[in-house]
Amino acid sequence: GRFWMLQARPITTLFPVPVPPPQDGALHVYYSFNHRQGMTRAMPPLVVDYWLRTIRTTLEVLGLRPTSNPMVATAGGLVYIDLTTFLRSERRAAKLFEALGDFDRQAIVQLRAVRERRRDELARASLLRGFSPPRMLGAVIRLSFNAVGVTGSILRGLIGGSYALAPHRSRKWADRSARKMIGVIRSGATPHDRIRLTLEVNRKWTWDGFRQALKLWNIYFYRAALRRVCPASEGSFEPLERGLRDNVTTAMMLELGDIADIVRDIPAVEQSMTSGADDKTILGIEGGARFASEFAAFLERYGFRAPAEIDFSRPRYNEDPSSLLASIQASLKSGQWGAHRKHLERLELAAEEEISRLEQLAGTGPLGSIRRRLVRPFALRYRSYISMREITKYALSQLLAEMRWQVLAAGEMLEREGGLRDADDVWLFTFDELLSALEHPAKPLGLDLESRRVDYQQHTRLRAPAVITSDGEISGGDASRDDNLDGLAGIPTSGGVAEGIVRVIYEPSDAMLESGEILVAPHTDPGWTPLFLNAAGLITSVGGVMTHGSLVAREYGIPSVVVADATEKLKSGQRVRVDGYRGVVELLEAEQNEEEEQP
């Protein structure tokens, strides 16, 4: 007389609920920190622990140390931020959606859907939970001093020509800061000391990086100033953001293109590379040593970077340069000598023409002669400061690479001493556990690492949501649906129109994108940059106008559109037209479906 429902095998498609669970028993809504960073793949426990620590440190910088119902949680190998307090208030929700608009408009649809349906269930969580008056006062004082510094930098930039050197100075700051941090870490006498020092250095750098990021307010100042002196400038910021040779990511892409040109100047090496010869064969060819030297110098400058680089469990370029070599090889097959430099020069000329156009527009009407003379100084300063926007992550990437080396060394030592059966299991620890293991490296901690390994492997197969509730609901909603469109509608993130063959790439480490192809990816970060050297257009599954792929697409002058589930809706071999003005991907051909470059 009873009905039983049995489960034949473990359910493998449900996404875990965020932990720790809230203690108030009410509904909480979380947004993925990983989606905001353009990296949606699960991270191992040690990396998750690092980001939880870093976010908590950032909250402490702002004077907060939440105790009950923490503002950060983890689920499925991702880090989530509790946004419940913002969703309860009309005013705060509007501010939240405005802030997300440039980064993840699809998430806005999902957050609104939860808010509309379940608003009465939302927890009455205070924005200042964990508020500490002394800590908050200290934060206000520190931020006030830095606000004065930012104001001073704006005034110096207005009065003199210091703005032109700002990108160069910021890169010197990043490299100098990274060298100093790495020096401190390597001063540790034992693996235990070096891991401890990585955490201490990272904690201090969180504040230094925050201070450096405040200087980016120059961007918003000059954007507002341009709008003031020339109200017709609203559509002009995209051309002004292109051709920024001082941007660290653009510089890396240009230098990689220069190496391809060096290979073109050595026909024997070019022929060997395009035929797929290995490194030893290339080195034995006349001129091969020159290529090897130039490539080694490139890795010395950028080898700490990597695809999905916020997950420092993944190899860096100097460990696995295959994606760089594949980009060079593809450029040799379908590109031309100096094309990357000429392309940048065209973008710089277009920016100059846009400034001249704005001067003419500003010169009409009341005070036109004054407003016209202000356009060029404001526009040049805007271009200079916006070149700096990735510098903080550039510095952090060097710290993450060093952290990776130290963790790997610790794992190898634990394996030698008997504390671990496999050095790679070090990524299954938290940092506290790792430090405990290093105190007694010959004695295993007795943790169930096998279960953690199974969980991590399972998480890598799940599709992580951008928005999830404390009871496990994954909100629906598609910001890009248009039933009347013969193609795919999405979010326009970089203007222009391009036609080409689709190349769906999930992992750039061993993928090749030929010149003129359309790159389709789940997301991108600076580690994907080499592929932009040959891309005619970009389509990503997540992101917005201010995410990395969109920024680089605008800087390099190629159209970009964000389409939900793009990697599932499009297949390699299809021919499409990417319209970055309207946010539309038109399907021109649905044939030649080559196999996608999957991990």
XYZ file of C-alpha atoms in Angstrom:
599
model
C 0.000 0.000 0.000
C 3.015 2.363 -0.246
C 4.636 3.835 -3.346
C 8.427 3.761 -3.563
C 10.597 5.670 -6.061
C 14.037 4.171 -6.523
C 17.145 5.749 -8.012
C 19.009 3.339 -10.273
C 22.225 5.371 -10.360
C 23.527 8.621 -8.870
C 21.943 11.707 -10.377
C 24.726 13.424 -12.298
C 23.002 16.440 -13.821
C 21.901 18.377 -10.729
C 24.086 21.288 -9.686
C 25.034 21.356 -5.990
C 23.481 23.948 -3.685
C 25.802 26.667 -2.346
C 27.657 25.978 0.900
C 27.792 27.035 3.626
C 23.986 27.220 3.706
C 22.408 30.357 5.174
C 21.502 30.099 8.845
C 18.287 32.135 8.730
C 16.204 29.550 6.844
C 15.152 32.121 4.222
C 15.870 32.278 0.494
C 19.231 33.621 -0.669
C 20.228 34.322 -4.267
C 23.812 33.929 -5.506
C 25.706 35.155 -8.575
C 28.780 33.385 -9.901
C 32.083 35.171 -9.340
C 33.539 32.873 -12.015
C 31.060 34.069 -14.649
C 32.029 37.642 -13.820
C 35.648 36.653 -14.490
C 34.740 34.895 -17.760
C 35.736 31.439 -16.498
C 32.877 28.997 -15.961
C 34.738 25.716 -15.555
C 34.942 24.094 -12.095
C 38.057 24.759 -10.031
C 39.712 22.296 -7.619
C 39.291 22.821 -3.845
C 42.629 24.594 -3.287
C 41.850 27.221 -5.948
C 38.310 27.678 -4.646
C 39.761 28.202 -1.163
C 42.147 30.842 -2.515
C 39.345 32.889 -4.075
C 37.152 32.588 -0.984
C 40.035 33.979 1.058
C 40.736 36.759 -1.439
C 37.107 37.899 -1.632
C 36.818 37.890 2.162
C 39.981 39.975 2.366
C 38.472 42.440 -0.103
C 35.387 42.708 2.091
C 37.636 43.405 5.062
C 39.324 46.177 3.088
C 35.859 47.725 2.860
C 35.348 47.292 6.619
C 33.196 44.142 6.551
C 33.753 40.723 8.077
C 30.458 38.830 7.770
C 29.977 36.146 10.412
C 26.477 34.702 10.048
C 25.139 34.106 6.535
C 28.478 34.786 4.773
C 28.406 36.820 1.576
C 30.470 34.221 -0.314
C 29.738 30.536 -0.861
C 30.844 27.750 -3.159
C 28.974 25.272 -5.335
C 30.206 22.829 -7.962
C 33.768 24.142 -7.861
C 32.729 27.771 -8.415
C 32.567 30.757 -6.067
C 29.257 32.558 -5.612
C 28.418 35.977 -4.168
C 25.235 36.482 -2.135
C 23.207 39.278 -3.782
C 20.032 38.843 -1.719
C 20.271 42.181 0.059
C 20.487 43.987 -3.300
C 17.455 42.199 -4.710
C 15.178 43.086 -1.795
C 15.456 46.817 -2.446
C 14.142 48.512 -5.586
C 16.889 51.119 -5.492
C 19.722 48.667 -4.810
C 18.389 46.207 -7.401
C 18.409 48.966 -10.027
C 22.022 49.801 -9.139
C 22.968 46.111 -9.278
C 21.419 45.617 -12.714
C 23.102 48.773 -13.971
C 26.486 47.498 -12.750
C 25.932 44.070 -14.329
C 24.765 45.596 -17.605
C 28.286 45.958 -18.977
C 29.397 42.491 -17.900
C 26.569 39.965 -17.901
C 23.170 41.048 -19.193
C 21.979 37.447 -19.327
C 22.407 37.231 -15.548
C 20.192 40.299 -15.152
C 17.313 38.416 -16.823
C 17.813 35.484 -14.453
C 18.072 37.647 -11.335
C 14.942 39.556 -12.292
C 13.064 36.293 -12.847
C 13.894 35.054 -9.336
C 13.097 38.429 -7.822
C 9.695 38.676 -9.495
C 8.581 35.165 -8.595
C 10.048 34.729 -5.119
C 10.528 38.211 -3.730
C 8.445 37.470 -0.611
C 10.764 34.580 0.250
C 13.979 36.589 0.067
C 15.955 36.831 3.290
C 16.041 40.180 5.060
C 19.822 40.229 4.882
C 21.476 43.508 5.753
C 24.050 44.997 3.440
C 26.142 45.733 6.533
C 25.901 42.314 8.169
C 29.197 41.771 9.900
C 29.529 45.549 10.277
C 32.382 46.558 12.559
C 32.491 50.298 13.391
C 36.274 50.407 14.044
C 37.052 48.411 10.898
C 34.628 50.502 8.847
C 36.186 53.719 10.150
C 39.638 52.457 9.204
C 38.402 51.568 5.728
C 36.812 54.994 5.267
C 40.050 56.718 6.284
C 42.155 54.581 3.923
C 39.732 55.058 1.038
C 39.585 58.807 1.672
C 43.366 59.119 1.401
C 43.304 57.169 -1.841
C 40.400 59.243 -3.192
C 42.587 62.305 -2.641
C 45.374 60.538 -4.561
C 43.047 59.726 -7.472
C 41.864 63.342 -7.573
C 45.487 64.441 -7.639
C 46.274 62.129 -10.560
C 43.303 63.526 -12.492
C 44.487 67.087 -11.871
C 48.068 66.244 -12.906
C 46.765 64.614 -16.070
C 44.654 67.666 -16.875
C 47.419 70.176 -16.357
C 50.413 68.429 -17.892
C 51.392 65.585 -20.168
C 51.780 62.922 -17.480
C 48.762 61.069 -18.858
C 50.782 59.886 -21.880
C 53.167 58.003 -19.599
C 50.460 56.519 -17.374
C 50.223 53.142 -19.197
C 54.005 52.746 -19.137
C 54.169 53.620 -15.439
C 51.326 51.247 -14.593
C 53.071 48.351 -16.333
C 56.307 49.149 -14.506
C 54.327 49.164 -11.247
C 52.811 45.762 -12.073
C 56.142 44.144 -12.957
C 57.908 45.726 -9.988
C 55.159 44.660 -7.572
C 55.183 41.123 -8.944
C 58.977 40.820 -8.630
C 58.813 42.055 -5.057
C 56.041 39.606 -4.119
C 57.803 36.684 -5.775
C 61.046 37.611 -3.996
C 59.296 37.548 -0.627
C 57.723 34.160 -1.368
C 60.998 32.593 -2.491
C 62.752 33.834 0.636
C 60.974 31.100 2.589
C 63.347 28.381 3.751
C 60.900 25.464 3.470
C 57.845 24.581 1.345
C 55.698 25.305 4.419
C 57.225 28.785 4.765
C 56.790 29.549 1.074
C 53.114 28.514 1.018
C 52.505 30.592 4.161
C 54.233 33.564 2.558
C 52.128 33.264 -0.624
C 49.002 33.756 1.495
C 50.512 36.664 3.410
C 51.727 38.353 0.234
C 48.370 37.832 -1.466
C 46.547 39.377 1.495
C 48.723 42.481 1.365
C 48.509 42.697 -2.416
C 44.691 42.718 -2.276
C 44.884 46.216 -0.808
C 47.660 47.358 -3.174
C 45.710 46.068 -6.179
C 42.580 47.803 -4.919
C 44.471 51.099 -4.676
C 45.825 50.690 -8.203
C 42.344 49.913 -9.537
C 41.064 53.188 -8.069
C 43.208 55.040 -10.622
C 40.866 53.750 -13.308
C 38.428 56.432 -12.156
C 40.347 58.598 -14.625
C 38.513 56.646 -17.340
C 35.091 57.585 -16.002
C 36.144 61.192 -15.449
C 37.233 61.698 -19.057
C 34.264 59.774 -20.423
C 31.977 62.136 -18.511
C 34.039 65.137 -19.610
C 33.733 64.169 -23.283
C 29.986 63.737 -22.943
C 29.816 67.183 -21.367
C 31.762 69.073 -24.019
C 30.266 67.061 -26.880
C 26.871 65.471 -26.103
C 26.960 63.762 -29.523
C 29.970 61.685 -28.425
C 27.965 58.788 -26.958
C 28.524 56.536 -29.978
C 32.177 57.505 -30.281
C 33.689 55.642 -27.361
C 34.036 52.369 -29.248
C 36.309 53.878 -31.959
C 38.280 55.632 -29.219
C 38.835 52.320 -27.440
C 40.446 50.712 -30.482
C 44.100 50.492 -31.436
C 45.496 50.801 -27.904
C 49.068 49.588 -28.373
C 49.917 50.296 -24.705
C 47.317 47.845 -23.400
C 49.214 44.834 -21.997
C 46.983 42.320 -23.771
C 47.194 44.112 -27.113
C 50.967 44.393 -26.691
C 51.202 40.626 -26.140
C 49.193 39.958 -29.282
C 51.352 42.337 -31.336
C 54.566 40.754 -30.091
C 53.270 37.300 -30.979
C 52.513 38.602 -34.477
C 56.072 39.940 -34.677
C 57.398 36.440 -33.972
C 55.283 35.094 -36.837
C 56.907 37.713 -39.079
C 60.366 36.624 -37.922
C 59.486 33.074 -38.987
C 58.298 34.384 -42.384
C 61.757 35.881 -42.855
C 63.305 32.418 -42.433
C 61.706 30.287 -45.203
C 63.145 26.988 -43.958
C 61.717 27.521 -40.484
C 58.393 28.676 -41.911
C 58.110 25.548 -44.055
C 59.047 23.362 -41.121
C 56.493 24.980 -38.797
C 53.611 24.874 -41.265
C 54.293 21.194 -41.862
C 53.975 20.506 -38.144
C 57.608 19.734 -37.313
C 58.534 19.318 -33.639
C 60.750 21.674 -31.630
C 63.936 19.628 -32.044
C 63.555 19.562 -35.816
C 63.013 23.325 -35.974
C 66.056 23.988 -33.777
C 68.222 21.955 -36.153
C 67.255 24.096 -39.143
C 69.321 27.099 -40.157
C 67.635 30.073 -38.500
C 65.769 27.864 -36.038
C 67.899 29.084 -33.143
C 66.846 32.681 -33.843
C 63.185 31.734 -33.713
C 63.761 29.755 -30.511
C 65.531 32.732 -28.926
C 62.743 35.174 -29.822
C 60.068 32.773 -28.624
C 61.925 32.188 -25.346
C 62.104 35.964 -24.823
C 58.351 36.180 -25.421
C 57.744 33.474 -22.806
C 60.006 35.348 -20.405
C 57.672 38.331 -20.703
C 54.318 36.544 -20.868
C 54.871 32.914 -19.882
C 53.006 33.398 -16.596
C 49.723 33.873 -18.467
C 47.320 31.091 -19.410
C 43.771 30.387 -20.553
C 41.371 30.528 -17.583
C 44.291 31.906 -15.601
C 42.321 32.605 -12.403
C 42.454 28.814 -11.981
C 46.144 28.483 -11.179
C 45.915 24.692 -11.156
C 46.029 24.905 -14.952
C 49.334 25.083 -16.886
C 50.840 28.446 -17.821
C 52.230 29.311 -21.255
C 55.797 28.596 -20.216
C 54.720 25.050 -19.325
C 52.510 24.483 -22.346
C 53.081 26.972 -25.208
C 51.114 24.853 -27.707
C 48.341 27.437 -28.155
C 50.917 30.148 -28.932
C 52.659 27.941 -31.483
C 49.301 27.009 -33.021
C 48.446 30.698 -33.456
C 51.800 31.360 -35.117
C 51.329 28.349 -37.377
C 47.814 29.446 -38.378
C 49.059 32.982 -39.077
C 51.804 31.598 -41.317
C 49.290 29.590 -43.320
C 46.734 32.301 -43.943
C 48.145 35.652 -42.840
C 50.522 38.188 -44.354
C 53.739 39.793 -43.183
C 53.093 42.826 -40.967
C 49.292 42.521 -41.213
C 48.833 42.794 -37.434
C 50.808 46.050 -37.226
C 49.051 47.555 -40.242
C 45.712 46.599 -38.728
C 46.605 48.445 -35.512
C 47.703 51.487 -37.476
C 44.336 51.547 -39.286
C 42.557 51.463 -35.931
C 44.725 54.298 -34.608
C 43.941 56.339 -37.739
C 40.212 55.636 -37.290
C 40.438 56.871 -33.689
C 42.170 60.028 -34.863
C 39.461 60.612 -37.475
C 36.801 60.143 -34.794
C 38.480 62.760 -32.599
C 38.486 65.203 -35.541
C 34.798 64.491 -36.138
C 33.998 65.175 -32.475
C 35.936 68.455 -32.646
C 33.723 69.585 -35.503
C 30.560 68.566 -33.661
C 31.639 70.293 -30.452
C 32.549 73.457 -32.335
C 28.915 74.304 -33.057
C 26.523 76.042 -30.701
C 27.189 78.134 -27.562
C 30.822 78.164 -26.373
C 31.662 76.017 -29.400
C 35.219 77.287 -29.785
C 36.032 76.426 -26.145
C 34.356 73.032 -26.261
C 36.106 72.160 -29.537
C 39.545 72.841 -28.001
C 38.739 70.523 -25.070
C 37.735 67.499 -27.153
C 41.200 66.368 -28.213
C 42.870 66.650 -24.768
C 39.996 64.738 -23.165
C 39.919 62.075 -25.897
C 43.676 61.462 -25.785
C 43.587 61.151 -22.017
C 40.643 58.778 -22.235
C 42.559 56.531 -24.643
C 45.655 56.585 -22.459
C 43.921 55.702 -19.196
C 41.654 53.067 -20.695
C 44.815 51.285 -21.860
C 45.505 50.560 -18.168
C 42.297 48.715 -17.359
C 43.833 45.213 -17.362
C 47.013 46.079 -15.490
C 45.835 44.869 -12.076
C 45.006 41.421 -13.407
C 48.305 41.410 -15.292
C 50.133 41.820 -11.978
C 47.918 39.297 -10.191
C 48.561 36.725 -12.918
C 52.261 36.800 -12.069
C 51.466 36.137 -8.415
C 49.113 33.290 -9.338
C 51.802 31.698 -11.513
C 54.275 31.808 -8.625
C 51.627 30.372 -6.316
C 51.187 27.534 -8.787
C 54.928 26.725 -8.783
C 55.013 26.661 -4.991
C 51.940 24.429 -4.727
C 53.374 22.012 -7.299
C 56.675 21.899 -5.419
C 54.817 21.234 -2.164
C 52.880 18.399 -3.798
C 56.062 16.810 -5.122
C 57.676 17.005 -1.683
C 54.620 15.441 -0.011
C 54.671 12.619 -2.551
C 58.387 11.970 -1.906
C 57.941 11.990 1.855
C 54.812 9.846 1.844
C 52.183 12.400 2.812
C 50.498 12.024 -0.611
C 50.253 9.083 -2.969
C 50.065 11.422 -5.980
C 51.547 14.928 -6.124
C 48.522 16.180 -8.120
C 46.307 15.440 -5.113
C 47.714 18.617 -3.561
C 44.954 20.519 -5.430
C 42.336 18.632 -3.387
C 43.477 20.281 -0.133
C 42.460 23.622 1.298
C 45.361 25.926 2.189
C 45.005 25.237 5.919
C 45.141 21.504 5.192
C 48.149 21.957 2.928
C 50.018 23.867 5.622
C 49.171 21.137 8.141
C 50.395 18.464 5.739
C 53.664 20.308 5.194
C 54.313 20.413 8.949
C 54.460 16.596 8.961
C 55.115 15.671 5.298
C 55.616 11.950 5.960
C 52.259 11.549 7.691
C 49.030 11.585 5.612
C 46.294 13.800 7.066
C 43.671 11.062 6.798
C 41.368 13.089 4.534
C 39.004 11.402 2.096
C 40.772 12.742 -0.991
C 39.183 10.114 -3.224
C 35.712 11.536 -2.576
C 36.997 15.038 -3.297
C 38.556 13.835 -6.533
C 35.294 12.222 -7.629
C 33.357 15.388 -6.721
C 35.781 17.610 -8.648
C 35.669 15.377 -11.727
C 31.877 15.399 -11.543
C 31.795 19.178 -11.220
C 33.887 19.593 -14.374
C 31.152 17.789 -16.320
C 28.334 20.011 -15.045
C 27.141 23.166 -16.697
C 27.552 25.845 -14.057
C 24.752 28.423 -13.703
C 25.416 32.125 -13.353
C 22.554 32.474 -10.859
C 21.447 29.930 -8.256
C 19.362 30.088 -5.080
C 20.135 28.623 -1.661
C 17.573 25.860 -2.291
C 19.178 24.904 -5.620
C 16.878 26.609 -8.135
C 18.608 27.613 -11.359
C 16.807 30.561 -12.858
C 15.768 30.477 -16.526
C 15.416 33.320 -18.945
C 17.144 34.011 -22.237
C 18.212 37.547 -22.970
C 18.848 36.786 -26.611
C 15.693 35.050 -27.830
C 14.000 36.327 -30.974
C 11.626 33.872 -32.662
C 11.315 36.033 -35.805
C 15.039 36.110 -36.509
C 16.649 33.827 -39.072
C 19.744 33.312 -36.963
C 20.808 33.982 -33.386
C 20.156 37.179 -31.484
C 22.481 38.221 -28.702
C 24.181 41.163 -27.082
C 26.321 43.444 -29.291
C 29.683 44.027 -27.614
C 31.951 45.243 -30.432
C 30.808 46.959 -33.619
C 31.454 45.752 -37.126
C 30.314 43.008 -39.486
C 32.306 39.950 -40.508
C 31.593 36.763 -42.418
C 33.554 33.596 -41.895
C 33.691 29.949 -41.008
C 32.841 29.081 -37.410
C 35.494 27.465 -35.252
C 34.067 26.295 -31.900
C 36.846 26.107 -29.310
C 36.415 25.038 -25.710
C 40.091 24.907 -24.730
C 42.678 27.057 -26.544
C 45.688 25.024 -25.443
C 45.897 22.917 -28.614
C 43.400 24.669 -30.892
C 44.237 26.343 -34.192
C 42.244 29.272 -35.552
C 43.022 30.184 -39.136
C 42.938 33.734 -40.415
C 39.406 34.900 -41.200
C 37.607 32.326 -39.039
C 34.971 33.242 -36.450
C 36.017 32.261 -32.927
C 33.150 30.747 -30.908
C 34.011 30.148 -27.257
C 32.234 29.677 -23.935
C 34.181 32.669 -22.599
C 37.612 34.245 -22.985
C 40.264 35.767 -20.761
C 43.786 37.086 -21.492
C 45.018 33.527 -22.050
C 42.852 33.320 -25.178
C 44.434 36.444 -26.676
C 46.744 34.635 -29.165
C 43.668 33.360 -31.003
C 42.527 36.946 -31.652
C 45.518 37.372 -33.933
C 43.651 35.455 -36.658
C 39.981 35.865 -35.676
C 37.639 37.788 -37.972
C 34.936 37.900 -35.308
C 34.064 36.652 -31.830
C 30.983 34.929 -30.396
C 30.921 33.953 -26.712
C 28.322 32.222 -24.574
C 28.695 34.534 -21.570
C 29.837 38.101 -21.086
C 29.000 41.715 -21.791
C 30.543 44.855 -23.234
C 33.173 45.083 -20.475
C 34.283 41.450 -20.295
C 37.711 40.561 -21.611
C 36.798 39.139 -25.010
C 34.598 42.118 -25.825
C 37.285 44.578 -24.755
C 39.965 42.918 -26.880
C 37.553 42.612 -29.808
C 36.924 46.373 -29.677
C 40.616 47.182 -29.250
C 41.497 44.975 -32.206
C 38.567 46.130 -34.323
C 36.632 42.891 -34.842
C 32.874 42.413 -34.288
C 31.760 40.599 -31.154
C 28.406 39.242 -29.987
C 27.415 37.382 -26.811
C 24.886 34.612 -27.556
C 23.567 32.362 -24.810
C 24.766 28.769 -25.340
C 26.674 29.805 -28.478
C 28.995 26.801 -28.256
C 25.964 24.493 -28.408
C 23.981 26.376 -31.033
C 26.848 26.739 -33.501
C 29.059 24.077 -35.071
C 32.548 24.266 -36.539
C 32.329 24.554 -40.324
C 29.166 26.671 -40.452
C 29.440 29.957 -42.279
C 27.980 32.916 -40.394
C 27.763 36.686 -40.498
C 28.538 38.365 -37.166
C 26.848 41.749 -36.848
C 28.386 43.507 -33.857
C 26.184 46.552 -34.322
C 22.836 44.755 -33.955
C 24.003 41.813 -31.856
C 22.972 39.248 -34.481
C 24.634 36.105 -35.818
C 23.168 35.170 -39.214
C 23.476 31.560 -40.359
C 24.700 31.529 -43.960
C 25.547 27.839 -44.198
C 24.805 24.900 -41.938
C 27.100 22.394 -43.572
C 30.656 21.128 -43.224
C 30.150 20.520 -39.514
C 33.664 19.712 -38.494
C 34.339 18.306 -35.073
C 34.650 20.975 -32.376
C 37.920 21.547 -30.555
C 36.748 20.087 -27.248
C 38.892 19.561 -24.160
